[in-house]
Short mmCIF file of C-alpha atoms in Angstrom, two decimals:
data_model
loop_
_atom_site.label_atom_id
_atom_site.label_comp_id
_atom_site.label_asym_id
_atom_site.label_seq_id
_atom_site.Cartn_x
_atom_site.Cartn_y
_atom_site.Cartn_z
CA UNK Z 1 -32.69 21.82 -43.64
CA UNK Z 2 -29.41 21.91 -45.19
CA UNK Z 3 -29.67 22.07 -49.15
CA UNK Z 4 -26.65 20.87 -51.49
CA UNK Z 5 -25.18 22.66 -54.00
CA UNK Z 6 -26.42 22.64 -57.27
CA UNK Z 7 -24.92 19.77 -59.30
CA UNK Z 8 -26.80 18.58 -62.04
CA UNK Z 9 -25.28 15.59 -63.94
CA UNK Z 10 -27.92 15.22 -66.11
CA UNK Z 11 -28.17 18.45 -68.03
CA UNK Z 12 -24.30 17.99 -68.02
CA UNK Z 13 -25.23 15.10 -70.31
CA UNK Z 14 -25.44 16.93 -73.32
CA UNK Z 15 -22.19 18.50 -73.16
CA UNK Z 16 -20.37 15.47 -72.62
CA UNK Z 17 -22.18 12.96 -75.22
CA UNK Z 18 -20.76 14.88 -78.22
CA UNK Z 19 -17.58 14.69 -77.11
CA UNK Z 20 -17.33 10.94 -75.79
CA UNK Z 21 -18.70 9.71 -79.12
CA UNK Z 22 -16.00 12.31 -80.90
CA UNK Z 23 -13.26 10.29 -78.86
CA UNK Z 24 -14.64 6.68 -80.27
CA UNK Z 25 -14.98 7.56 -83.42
CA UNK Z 26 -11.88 9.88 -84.09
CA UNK Z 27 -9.55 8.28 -81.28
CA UNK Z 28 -6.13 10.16 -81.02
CA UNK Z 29 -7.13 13.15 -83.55
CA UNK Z 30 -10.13 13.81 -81.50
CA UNK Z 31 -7.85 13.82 -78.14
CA UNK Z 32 -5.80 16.04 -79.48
CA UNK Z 33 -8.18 18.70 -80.58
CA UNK Z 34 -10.18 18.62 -77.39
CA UNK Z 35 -6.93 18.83 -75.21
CA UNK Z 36 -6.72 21.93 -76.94
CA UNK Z 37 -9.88 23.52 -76.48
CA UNK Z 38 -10.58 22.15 -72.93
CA UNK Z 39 -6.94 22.67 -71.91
CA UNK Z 40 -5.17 24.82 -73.55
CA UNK Z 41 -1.96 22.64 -74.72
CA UNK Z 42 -1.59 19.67 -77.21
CA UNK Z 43 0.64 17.59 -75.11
CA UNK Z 44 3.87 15.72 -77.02
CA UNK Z 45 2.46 12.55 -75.83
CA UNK Z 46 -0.38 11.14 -74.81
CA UNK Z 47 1.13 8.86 -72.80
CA UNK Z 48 3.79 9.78 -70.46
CA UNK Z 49 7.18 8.48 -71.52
CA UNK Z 50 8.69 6.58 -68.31
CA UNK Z 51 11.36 8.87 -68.92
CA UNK Z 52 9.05 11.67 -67.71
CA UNK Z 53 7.63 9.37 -64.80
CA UNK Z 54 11.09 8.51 -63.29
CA UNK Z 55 12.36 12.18 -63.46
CA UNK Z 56 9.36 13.29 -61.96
CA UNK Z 57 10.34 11.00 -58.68
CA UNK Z 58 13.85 11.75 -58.38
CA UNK Z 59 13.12 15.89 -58.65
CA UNK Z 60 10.66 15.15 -56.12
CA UNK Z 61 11.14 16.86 -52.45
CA UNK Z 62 12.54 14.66 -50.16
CA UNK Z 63 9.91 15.68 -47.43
CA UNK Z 64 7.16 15.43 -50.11
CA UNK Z 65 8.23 12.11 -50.92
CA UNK Z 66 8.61 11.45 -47.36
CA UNK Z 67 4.86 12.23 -46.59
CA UNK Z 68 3.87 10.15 -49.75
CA UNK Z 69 5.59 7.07 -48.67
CA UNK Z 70 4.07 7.59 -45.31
CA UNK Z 71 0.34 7.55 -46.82
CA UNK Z 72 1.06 4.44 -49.09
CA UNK Z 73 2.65 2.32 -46.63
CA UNK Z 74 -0.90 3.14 -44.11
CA UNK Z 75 -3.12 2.67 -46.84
CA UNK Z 76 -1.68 -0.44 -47.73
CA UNK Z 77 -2.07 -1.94 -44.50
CA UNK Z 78 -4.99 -0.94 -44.05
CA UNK Z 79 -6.06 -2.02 -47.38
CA UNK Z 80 -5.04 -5.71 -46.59
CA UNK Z 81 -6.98 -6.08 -43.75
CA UNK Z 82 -9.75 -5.33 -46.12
CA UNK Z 83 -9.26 -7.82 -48.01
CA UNK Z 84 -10.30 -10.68 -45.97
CA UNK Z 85 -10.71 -14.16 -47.68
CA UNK Z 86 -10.40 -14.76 -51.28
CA UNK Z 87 -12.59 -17.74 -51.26
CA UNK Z 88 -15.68 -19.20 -48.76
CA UNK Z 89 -17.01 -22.48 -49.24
CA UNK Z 90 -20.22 -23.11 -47.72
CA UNK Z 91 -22.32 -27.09 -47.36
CA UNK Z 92 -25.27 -26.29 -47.30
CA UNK Z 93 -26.28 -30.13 -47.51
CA UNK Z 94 -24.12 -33.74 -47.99
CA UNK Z 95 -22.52 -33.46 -51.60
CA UNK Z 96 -23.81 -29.54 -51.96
CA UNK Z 97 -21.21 -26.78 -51.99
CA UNK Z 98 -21.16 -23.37 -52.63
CA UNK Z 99 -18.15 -21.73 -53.10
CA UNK Z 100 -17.68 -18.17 -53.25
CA UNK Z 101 -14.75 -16.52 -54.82
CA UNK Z 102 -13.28 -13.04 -55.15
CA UNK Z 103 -11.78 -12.18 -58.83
CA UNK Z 104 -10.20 -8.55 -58.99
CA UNK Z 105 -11.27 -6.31 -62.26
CA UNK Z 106 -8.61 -7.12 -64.72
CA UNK Z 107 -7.71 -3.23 -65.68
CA UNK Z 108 -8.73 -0.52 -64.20
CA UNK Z 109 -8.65 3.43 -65.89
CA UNK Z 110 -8.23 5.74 -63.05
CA UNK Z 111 -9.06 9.83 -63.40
CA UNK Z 112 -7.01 12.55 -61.07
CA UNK Z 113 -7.88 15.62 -61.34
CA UNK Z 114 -5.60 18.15 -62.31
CA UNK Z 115 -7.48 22.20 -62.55
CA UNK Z 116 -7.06 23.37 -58.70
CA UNK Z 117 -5.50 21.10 -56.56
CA UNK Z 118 -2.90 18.56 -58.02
CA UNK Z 119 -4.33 15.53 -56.19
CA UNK Z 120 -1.63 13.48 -55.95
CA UNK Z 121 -3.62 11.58 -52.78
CA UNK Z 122 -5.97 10.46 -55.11
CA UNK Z 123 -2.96 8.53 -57.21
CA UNK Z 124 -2.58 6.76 -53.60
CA UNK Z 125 -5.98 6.44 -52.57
CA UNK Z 126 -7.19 4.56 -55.53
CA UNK Z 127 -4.04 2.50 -56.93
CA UNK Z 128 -2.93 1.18 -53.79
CA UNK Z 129 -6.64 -1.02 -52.87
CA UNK Z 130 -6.59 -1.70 -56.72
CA UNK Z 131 -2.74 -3.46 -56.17
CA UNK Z 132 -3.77 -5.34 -53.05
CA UNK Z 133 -7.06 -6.05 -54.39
CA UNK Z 134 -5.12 -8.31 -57.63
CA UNK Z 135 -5.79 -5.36 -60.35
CA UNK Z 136 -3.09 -6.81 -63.19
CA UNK Z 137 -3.57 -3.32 -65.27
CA UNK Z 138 -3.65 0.50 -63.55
CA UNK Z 139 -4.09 2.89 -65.85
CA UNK Z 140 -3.83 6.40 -64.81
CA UNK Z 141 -5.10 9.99 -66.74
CA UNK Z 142 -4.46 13.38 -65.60
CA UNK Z 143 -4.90 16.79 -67.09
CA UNK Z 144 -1.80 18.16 -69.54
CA UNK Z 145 -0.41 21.47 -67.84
CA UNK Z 146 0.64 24.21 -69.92
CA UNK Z 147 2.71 25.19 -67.24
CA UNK Z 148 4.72 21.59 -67.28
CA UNK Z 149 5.36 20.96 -70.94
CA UNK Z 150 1.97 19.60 -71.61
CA UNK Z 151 2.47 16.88 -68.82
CA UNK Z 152 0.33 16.44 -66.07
CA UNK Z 153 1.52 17.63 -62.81
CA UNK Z 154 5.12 16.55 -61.79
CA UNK Z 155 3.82 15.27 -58.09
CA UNK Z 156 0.79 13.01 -59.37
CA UNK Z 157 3.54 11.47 -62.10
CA UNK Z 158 5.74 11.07 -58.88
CA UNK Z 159 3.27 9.34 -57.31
CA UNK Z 160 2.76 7.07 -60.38
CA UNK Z 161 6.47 6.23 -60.10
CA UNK Z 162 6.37 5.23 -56.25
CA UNK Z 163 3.59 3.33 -57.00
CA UNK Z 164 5.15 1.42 -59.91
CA UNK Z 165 2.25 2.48 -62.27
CA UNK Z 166 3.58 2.71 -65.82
CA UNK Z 167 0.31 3.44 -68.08
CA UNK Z 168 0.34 7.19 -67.52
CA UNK Z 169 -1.80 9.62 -70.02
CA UNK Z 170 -1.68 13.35 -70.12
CA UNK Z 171 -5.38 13.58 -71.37
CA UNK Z 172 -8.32 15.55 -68.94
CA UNK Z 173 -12.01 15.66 -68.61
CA UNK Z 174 -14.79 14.03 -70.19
CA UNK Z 175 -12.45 13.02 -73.53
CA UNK Z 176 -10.14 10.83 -70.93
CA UNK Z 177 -12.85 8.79 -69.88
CA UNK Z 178 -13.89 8.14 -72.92
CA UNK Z 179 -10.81 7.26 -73.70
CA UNK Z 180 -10.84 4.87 -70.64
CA UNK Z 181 -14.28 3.27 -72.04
CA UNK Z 182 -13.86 3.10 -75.50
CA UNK Z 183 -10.24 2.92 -75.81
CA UNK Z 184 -7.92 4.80 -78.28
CA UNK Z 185 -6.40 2.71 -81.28
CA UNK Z 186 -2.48 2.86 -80.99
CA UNK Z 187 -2.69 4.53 -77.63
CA UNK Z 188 -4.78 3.30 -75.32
CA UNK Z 189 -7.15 -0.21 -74.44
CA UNK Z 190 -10.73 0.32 -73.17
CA UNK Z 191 -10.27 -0.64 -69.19
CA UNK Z 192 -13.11 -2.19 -67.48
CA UNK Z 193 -14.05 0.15 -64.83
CA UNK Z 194 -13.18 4.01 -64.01
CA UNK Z 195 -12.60 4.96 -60.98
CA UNK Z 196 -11.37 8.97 -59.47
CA UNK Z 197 -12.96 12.28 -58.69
CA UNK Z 198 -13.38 15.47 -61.19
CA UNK Z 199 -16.08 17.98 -61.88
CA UNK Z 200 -19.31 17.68 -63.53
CA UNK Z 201 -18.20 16.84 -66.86
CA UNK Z 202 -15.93 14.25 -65.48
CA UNK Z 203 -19.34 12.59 -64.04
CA UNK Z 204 -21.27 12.61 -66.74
CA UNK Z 205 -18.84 11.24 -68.30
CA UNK Z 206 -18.90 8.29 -66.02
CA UNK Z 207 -22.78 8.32 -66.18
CA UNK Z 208 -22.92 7.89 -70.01
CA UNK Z 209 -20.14 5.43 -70.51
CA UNK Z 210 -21.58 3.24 -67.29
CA UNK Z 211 -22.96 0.07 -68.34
CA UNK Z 212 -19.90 -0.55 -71.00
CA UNK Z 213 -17.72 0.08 -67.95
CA UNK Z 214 -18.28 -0.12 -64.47
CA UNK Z 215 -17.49 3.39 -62.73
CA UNK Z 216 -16.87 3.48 -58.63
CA UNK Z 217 -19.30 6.48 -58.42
CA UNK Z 218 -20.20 9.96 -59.43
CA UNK Z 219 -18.11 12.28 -57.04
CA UNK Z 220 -20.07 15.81 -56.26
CA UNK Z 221 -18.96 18.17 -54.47
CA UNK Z 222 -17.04 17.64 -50.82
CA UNK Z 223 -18.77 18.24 -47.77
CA UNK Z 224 -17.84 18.07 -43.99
CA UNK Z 225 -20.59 17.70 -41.33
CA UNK Z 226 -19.47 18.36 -37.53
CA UNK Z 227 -21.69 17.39 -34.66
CA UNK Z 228 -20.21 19.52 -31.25
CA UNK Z 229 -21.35 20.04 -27.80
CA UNK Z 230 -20.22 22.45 -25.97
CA UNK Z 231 -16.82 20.85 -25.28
CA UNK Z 232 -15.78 21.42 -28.92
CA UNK Z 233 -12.73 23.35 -29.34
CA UNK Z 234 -13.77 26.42 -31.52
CA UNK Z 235 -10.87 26.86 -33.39
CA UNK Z 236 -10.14 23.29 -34.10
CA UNK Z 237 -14.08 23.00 -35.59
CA UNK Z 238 -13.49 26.12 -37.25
CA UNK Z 239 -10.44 24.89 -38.78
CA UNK Z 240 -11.98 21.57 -40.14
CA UNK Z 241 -15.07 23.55 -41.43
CA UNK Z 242 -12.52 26.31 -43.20
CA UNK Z 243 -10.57 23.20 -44.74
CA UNK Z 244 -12.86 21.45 -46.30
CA UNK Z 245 -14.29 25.07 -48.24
CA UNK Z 246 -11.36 24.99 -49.56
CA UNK Z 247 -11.73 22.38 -52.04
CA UNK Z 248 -14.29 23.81 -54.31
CA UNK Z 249 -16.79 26.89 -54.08
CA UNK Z 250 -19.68 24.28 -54.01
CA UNK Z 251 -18.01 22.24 -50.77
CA UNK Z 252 -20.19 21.58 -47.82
CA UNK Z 253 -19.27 22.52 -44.50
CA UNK Z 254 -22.09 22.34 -41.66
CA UNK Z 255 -21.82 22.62 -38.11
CA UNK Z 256 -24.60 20.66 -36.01
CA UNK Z 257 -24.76 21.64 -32.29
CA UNK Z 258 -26.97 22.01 -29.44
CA UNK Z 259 -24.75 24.45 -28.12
CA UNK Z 260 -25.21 28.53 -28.66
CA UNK Z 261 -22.17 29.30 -27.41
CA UNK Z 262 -20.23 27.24 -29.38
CA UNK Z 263 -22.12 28.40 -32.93
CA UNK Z 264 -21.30 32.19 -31.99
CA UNK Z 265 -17.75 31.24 -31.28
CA UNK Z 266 -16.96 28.90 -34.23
CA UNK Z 267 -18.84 31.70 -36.43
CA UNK Z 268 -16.03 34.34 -35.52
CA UNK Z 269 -13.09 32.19 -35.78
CA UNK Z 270 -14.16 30.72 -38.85
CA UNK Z 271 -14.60 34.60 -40.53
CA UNK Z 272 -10.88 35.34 -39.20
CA UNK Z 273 -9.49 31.98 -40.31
CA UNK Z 274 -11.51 32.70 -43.88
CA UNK Z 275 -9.65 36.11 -44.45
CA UNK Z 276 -5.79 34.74 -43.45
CA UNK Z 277 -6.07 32.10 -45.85
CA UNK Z 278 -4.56 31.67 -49.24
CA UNK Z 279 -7.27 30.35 -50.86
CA UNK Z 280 -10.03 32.87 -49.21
CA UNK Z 281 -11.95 33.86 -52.45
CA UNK Z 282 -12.80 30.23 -52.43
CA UNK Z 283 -13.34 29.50 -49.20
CA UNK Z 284 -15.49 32.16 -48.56
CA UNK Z 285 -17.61 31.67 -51.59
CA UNK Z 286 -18.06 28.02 -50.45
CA UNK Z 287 -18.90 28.89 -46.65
CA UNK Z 288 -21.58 31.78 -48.04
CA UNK Z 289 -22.99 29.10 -50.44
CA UNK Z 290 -26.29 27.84 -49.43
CA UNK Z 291 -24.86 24.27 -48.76
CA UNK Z 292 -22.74 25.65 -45.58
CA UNK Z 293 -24.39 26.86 -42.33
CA UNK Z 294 -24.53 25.87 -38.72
CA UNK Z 295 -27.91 23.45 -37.62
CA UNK Z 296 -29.01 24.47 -33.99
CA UNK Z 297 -30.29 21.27 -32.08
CA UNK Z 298 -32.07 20.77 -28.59
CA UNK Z 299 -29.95 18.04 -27.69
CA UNK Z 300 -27.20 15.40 -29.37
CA UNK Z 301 -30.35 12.93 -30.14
CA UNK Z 302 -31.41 15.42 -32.28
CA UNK Z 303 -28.09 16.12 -33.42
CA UNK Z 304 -27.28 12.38 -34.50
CA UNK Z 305 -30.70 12.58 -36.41
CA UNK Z 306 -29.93 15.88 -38.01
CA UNK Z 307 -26.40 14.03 -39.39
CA UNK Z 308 -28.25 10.82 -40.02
CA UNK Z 309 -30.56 12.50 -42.51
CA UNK Z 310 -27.77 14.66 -44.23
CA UNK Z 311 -25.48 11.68 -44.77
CA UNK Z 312 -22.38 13.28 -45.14
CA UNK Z 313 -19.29 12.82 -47.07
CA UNK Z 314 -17.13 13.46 -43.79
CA UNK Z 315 -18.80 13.38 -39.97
CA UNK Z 316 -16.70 14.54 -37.65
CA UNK Z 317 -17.73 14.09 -33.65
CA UNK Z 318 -16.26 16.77 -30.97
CA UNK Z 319 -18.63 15.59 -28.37
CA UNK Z 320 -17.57 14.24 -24.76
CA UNK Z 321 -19.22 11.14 -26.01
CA UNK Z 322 -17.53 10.74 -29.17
CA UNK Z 323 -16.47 7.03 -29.59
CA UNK Z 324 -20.43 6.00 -28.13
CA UNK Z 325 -22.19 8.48 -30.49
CA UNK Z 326 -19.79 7.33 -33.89
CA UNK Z 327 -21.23 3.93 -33.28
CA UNK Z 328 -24.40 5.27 -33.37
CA UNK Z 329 -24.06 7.00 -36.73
CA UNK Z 330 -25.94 5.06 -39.49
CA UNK Z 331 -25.35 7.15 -42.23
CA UNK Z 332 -21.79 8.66 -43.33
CA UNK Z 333 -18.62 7.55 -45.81
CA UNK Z 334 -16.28 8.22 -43.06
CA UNK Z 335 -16.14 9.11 -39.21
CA UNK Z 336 -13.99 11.24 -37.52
CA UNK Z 337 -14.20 10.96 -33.80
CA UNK Z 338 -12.60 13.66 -31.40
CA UNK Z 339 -10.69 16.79 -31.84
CA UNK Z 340 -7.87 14.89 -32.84
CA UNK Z 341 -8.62 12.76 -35.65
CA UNK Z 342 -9.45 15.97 -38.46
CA UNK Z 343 -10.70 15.27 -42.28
CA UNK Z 344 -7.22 16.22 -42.90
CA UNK Z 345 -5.65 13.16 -41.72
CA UNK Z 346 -7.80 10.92 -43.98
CA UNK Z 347 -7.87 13.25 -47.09
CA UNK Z 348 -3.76 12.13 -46.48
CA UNK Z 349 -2.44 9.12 -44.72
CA UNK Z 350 -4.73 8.41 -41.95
CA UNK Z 351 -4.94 5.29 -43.66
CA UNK Z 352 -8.36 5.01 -44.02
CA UNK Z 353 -9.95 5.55 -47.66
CA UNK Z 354 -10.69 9.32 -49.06
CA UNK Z 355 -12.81 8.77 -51.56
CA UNK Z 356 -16.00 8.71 -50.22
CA UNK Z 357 -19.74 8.94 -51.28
CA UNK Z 358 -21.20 12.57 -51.68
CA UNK Z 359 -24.67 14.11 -51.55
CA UNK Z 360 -25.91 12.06 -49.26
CA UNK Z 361 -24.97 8.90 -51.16
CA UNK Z 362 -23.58 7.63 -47.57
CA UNK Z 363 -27.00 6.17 -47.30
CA UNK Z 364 -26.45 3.39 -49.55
CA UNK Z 365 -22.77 3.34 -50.53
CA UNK Z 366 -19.34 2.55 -49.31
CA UNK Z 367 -16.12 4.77 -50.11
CA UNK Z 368 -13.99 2.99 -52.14
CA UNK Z 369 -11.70 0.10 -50.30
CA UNK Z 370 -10.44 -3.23 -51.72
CA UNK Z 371 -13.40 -4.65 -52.39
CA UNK Z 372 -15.11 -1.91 -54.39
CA UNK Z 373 -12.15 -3.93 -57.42
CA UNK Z 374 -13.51 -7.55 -56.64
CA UNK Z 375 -15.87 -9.26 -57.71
CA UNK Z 376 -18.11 -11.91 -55.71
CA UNK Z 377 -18.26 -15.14 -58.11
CA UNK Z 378 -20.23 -18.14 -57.19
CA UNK Z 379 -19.23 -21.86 -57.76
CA UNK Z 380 -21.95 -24.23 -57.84
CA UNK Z 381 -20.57 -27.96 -56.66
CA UNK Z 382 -23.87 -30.46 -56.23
CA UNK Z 383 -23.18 -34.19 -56.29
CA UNK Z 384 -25.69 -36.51 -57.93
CA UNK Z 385 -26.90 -37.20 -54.37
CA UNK Z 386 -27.21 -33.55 -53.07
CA UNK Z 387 -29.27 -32.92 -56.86
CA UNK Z 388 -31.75 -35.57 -56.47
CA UNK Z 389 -32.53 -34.80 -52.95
CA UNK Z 390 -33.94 -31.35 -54.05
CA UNK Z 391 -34.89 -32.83 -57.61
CA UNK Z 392 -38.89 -32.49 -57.12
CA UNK Z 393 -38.77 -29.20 -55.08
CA UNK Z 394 -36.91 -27.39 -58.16
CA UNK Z 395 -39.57 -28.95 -60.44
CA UNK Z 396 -42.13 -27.34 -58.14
CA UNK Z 397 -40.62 -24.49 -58.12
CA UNK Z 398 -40.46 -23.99 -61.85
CA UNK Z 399 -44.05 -25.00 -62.07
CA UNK Z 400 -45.42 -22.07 -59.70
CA UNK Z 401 -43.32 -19.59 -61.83
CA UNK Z 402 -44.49 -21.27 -65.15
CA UNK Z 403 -41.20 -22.09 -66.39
CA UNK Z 404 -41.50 -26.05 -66.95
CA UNK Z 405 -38.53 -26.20 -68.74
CA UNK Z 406 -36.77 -24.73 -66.03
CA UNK Z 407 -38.15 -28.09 -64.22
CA UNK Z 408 -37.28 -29.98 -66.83
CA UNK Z 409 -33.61 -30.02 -66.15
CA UNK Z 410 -34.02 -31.65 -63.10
CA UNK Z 411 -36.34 -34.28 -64.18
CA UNK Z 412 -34.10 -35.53 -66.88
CA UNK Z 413 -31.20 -36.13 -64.60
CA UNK Z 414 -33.17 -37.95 -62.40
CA UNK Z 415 -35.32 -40.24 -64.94
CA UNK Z 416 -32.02 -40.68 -67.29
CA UNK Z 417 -28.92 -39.93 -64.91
CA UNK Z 418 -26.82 -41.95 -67.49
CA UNK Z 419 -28.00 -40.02 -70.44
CA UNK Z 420 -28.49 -43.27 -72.29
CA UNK Z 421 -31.75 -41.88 -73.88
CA UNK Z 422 -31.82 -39.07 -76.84
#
């Protein structure tokens, strides 16, 4: 019932392919020229001088850098809970172990956007799992600014510095992750995965360079889903909704309820909160958009159906029932439950993790935690024992799939288990 906005990586595809293969071919020279077309300014250095980073941090304001230290100390924690074991081993029979173990992506490339909102959370909500996860390399790209000397913006490079990340490039959009994939001679080395939000070129980017890197996902637009009874607290719902248009002109924000009363009501604070706000070109665009509306249910079964199906980015619950209906949810990259616990507080330092799957990718994926930088690597330990027991059902095996060979291995060890023939 509730469409998204129109987002089409793939015809983004042929926009972007020029310029990644520009980037591997012509490295620095090509940066340079598409910094200035895309944005505007041919920045000193590619890389930020540490120079930059550190005076970044101490110009910072103290209740900035306050708030900051605030979200990295809760994500942290949070993030090393998530980490659980580093290794399992399992017998599965005398002399037969299987061992798994967790190995963390050697370097990482991560993107923060830089065009309307300086997202210094990002910087926080994708370094910090990274560290705790074992990442030995952090690389981090952001947009050059004009209006900062061809840096990126002073907060995300404070950020960096807090964070003790010292690879720092001032390069944007689809040419940074192909710098990130293909690496730069003299500048920068290809990374193995890319993680971060941007716009549509920014994913396509990821798309086309996936499979020579790993990428965490391809971020669309945000979105906020509410499901309220009639309990909700208009302008707290309102607010939420309001917030979350004010990302992008494409964001999501839908209100599910079985509750009249409340729609009318949230529909005439919203249009007041619209108008006060700084950003209310935006917001307003993204409210009017086809992707926001309000979904009018017979009853909260129908409700946690409705917000099932849509899989949102964000679910938040005002319901008198909120903790028993967010265990209910099956699909959504975060939950929110009661009046207190806004979107806000995650986008921030809730904690929790804030980047999170989009258009209805909450049916499959995770948001990005600790473990979305490990990897899951088996180690096979059978004892001559353990192997012979299972010798002949292998062999079997093989046979039904037509791979003899396959068999083979297993009837060697057993017929010459001192290799003592050629």
């Amino acid at each position: 019932m509730v469409p998204r906005a129109p987002f089409d990586v793939t015809a983004a595809l042929d926009i972007v392919a020029p310029v990644c293969q520009d980037v591997a071919t012509h490295g620095v020279a090509a940066l340079r020229r598409l910094s200035e077309k895309f944005d505007h300014v041919v920045p000193e250095h590619l890389r930020v001088p540490a120079e930059a980073l550190q005076h970044a941090l101490d110009e910072l304001d103290p209740l900035v850098r306050q708030a900051y230290e605030i979200a990295i100390e809760r994500r942290r924690v949070v993030a090393q809970q998530e980490l659980g074991p580093q290794q399992v081993d399992v017998e599965v029979a005398t002399g037969a172990v299987i061992s798994q173990k967790m190995i963390p992506v050697n370097r990482v490339g991560l993107y923060v956007p830089g065009g309307r909102a300086p997202l210094a959370s990002s910087v926080i909500h994708n370094v910090v799992p990274a560290q705790v996860a074992g990442v030995r390399q952090i690389a981090v790209t952001s947009p050059p600014q004009a209006d900062f000397g061809g840096l990126p913006h002073p907060n995300i490079l404070a950020v960096c510095a807090l964070l003790g990340v010292e690879e720092v490039y001032a390069v944007g959009g689809s040419q940074a992750v192909a710098m990130f994939a293909y690496g730069v001679p003299d500048l920068c080395r290809p990374v193995d995965m890319i993680c971060g939000p941007g716009n549509i070129y920014v994913a396509a980017a990821k798309r086309y360079v996936q499979g020579k890197v790993g990428i965490d996902s391809e971020a669309g637009p945000t979105e906020i889903a509410i499901v309220a009874d009639d309990s909700a607290i208009p302008s707290h719902v309102a607010a939420d909704m309001v917030s979350q248009a004010e990302h992008d002109p494409m964001a999501g924000a839908v209100l599910i309820t079985d509750s009249e009363e409340l729609a009318a009501r949230v529909d005439a604070v919203i249009a007041t909160q619209a108008v006060e706000a700084r950003h209310s070109e935006r917001i307003h665009e993204a409210l009017k958009g086809e992707q926001s509306g309000i979904v009018l249910v017979r009853d909260m079964e129908q409700g946690l159906a409705v917000a099932d199906a849509y899989a949102a980015e964000h679910l938040e619950i005002h319901t008198r029932d909120a903790e028993a209906l967010a265990q209910r949810v099956t699909n959504a990259g975060a939950i929110f439950i009661g009046t207190w616990s806004p979107v806000s507080l995650g986008d921030y330092l809730a904690g929790s993790t804030h980047v999170l799957p989009t258009g209805g990718g909450a049916k499959h994926s995770s948001g990005l935690n600790v473990k979305s930088f490990l990897r899951a690597v088996h180690l096979i330990r059978y004892q001559r024992g353990a192997t012979d027991a299972v010798a002949k059902d292998v062999i079997t095996f093989a046979e039904s799939e037509d791979l003899p060979s396959h068999g083979n291995a297993l009837r060697v060890r057993v017929e010459d288990p001192e290799g003592s023939r050629s």
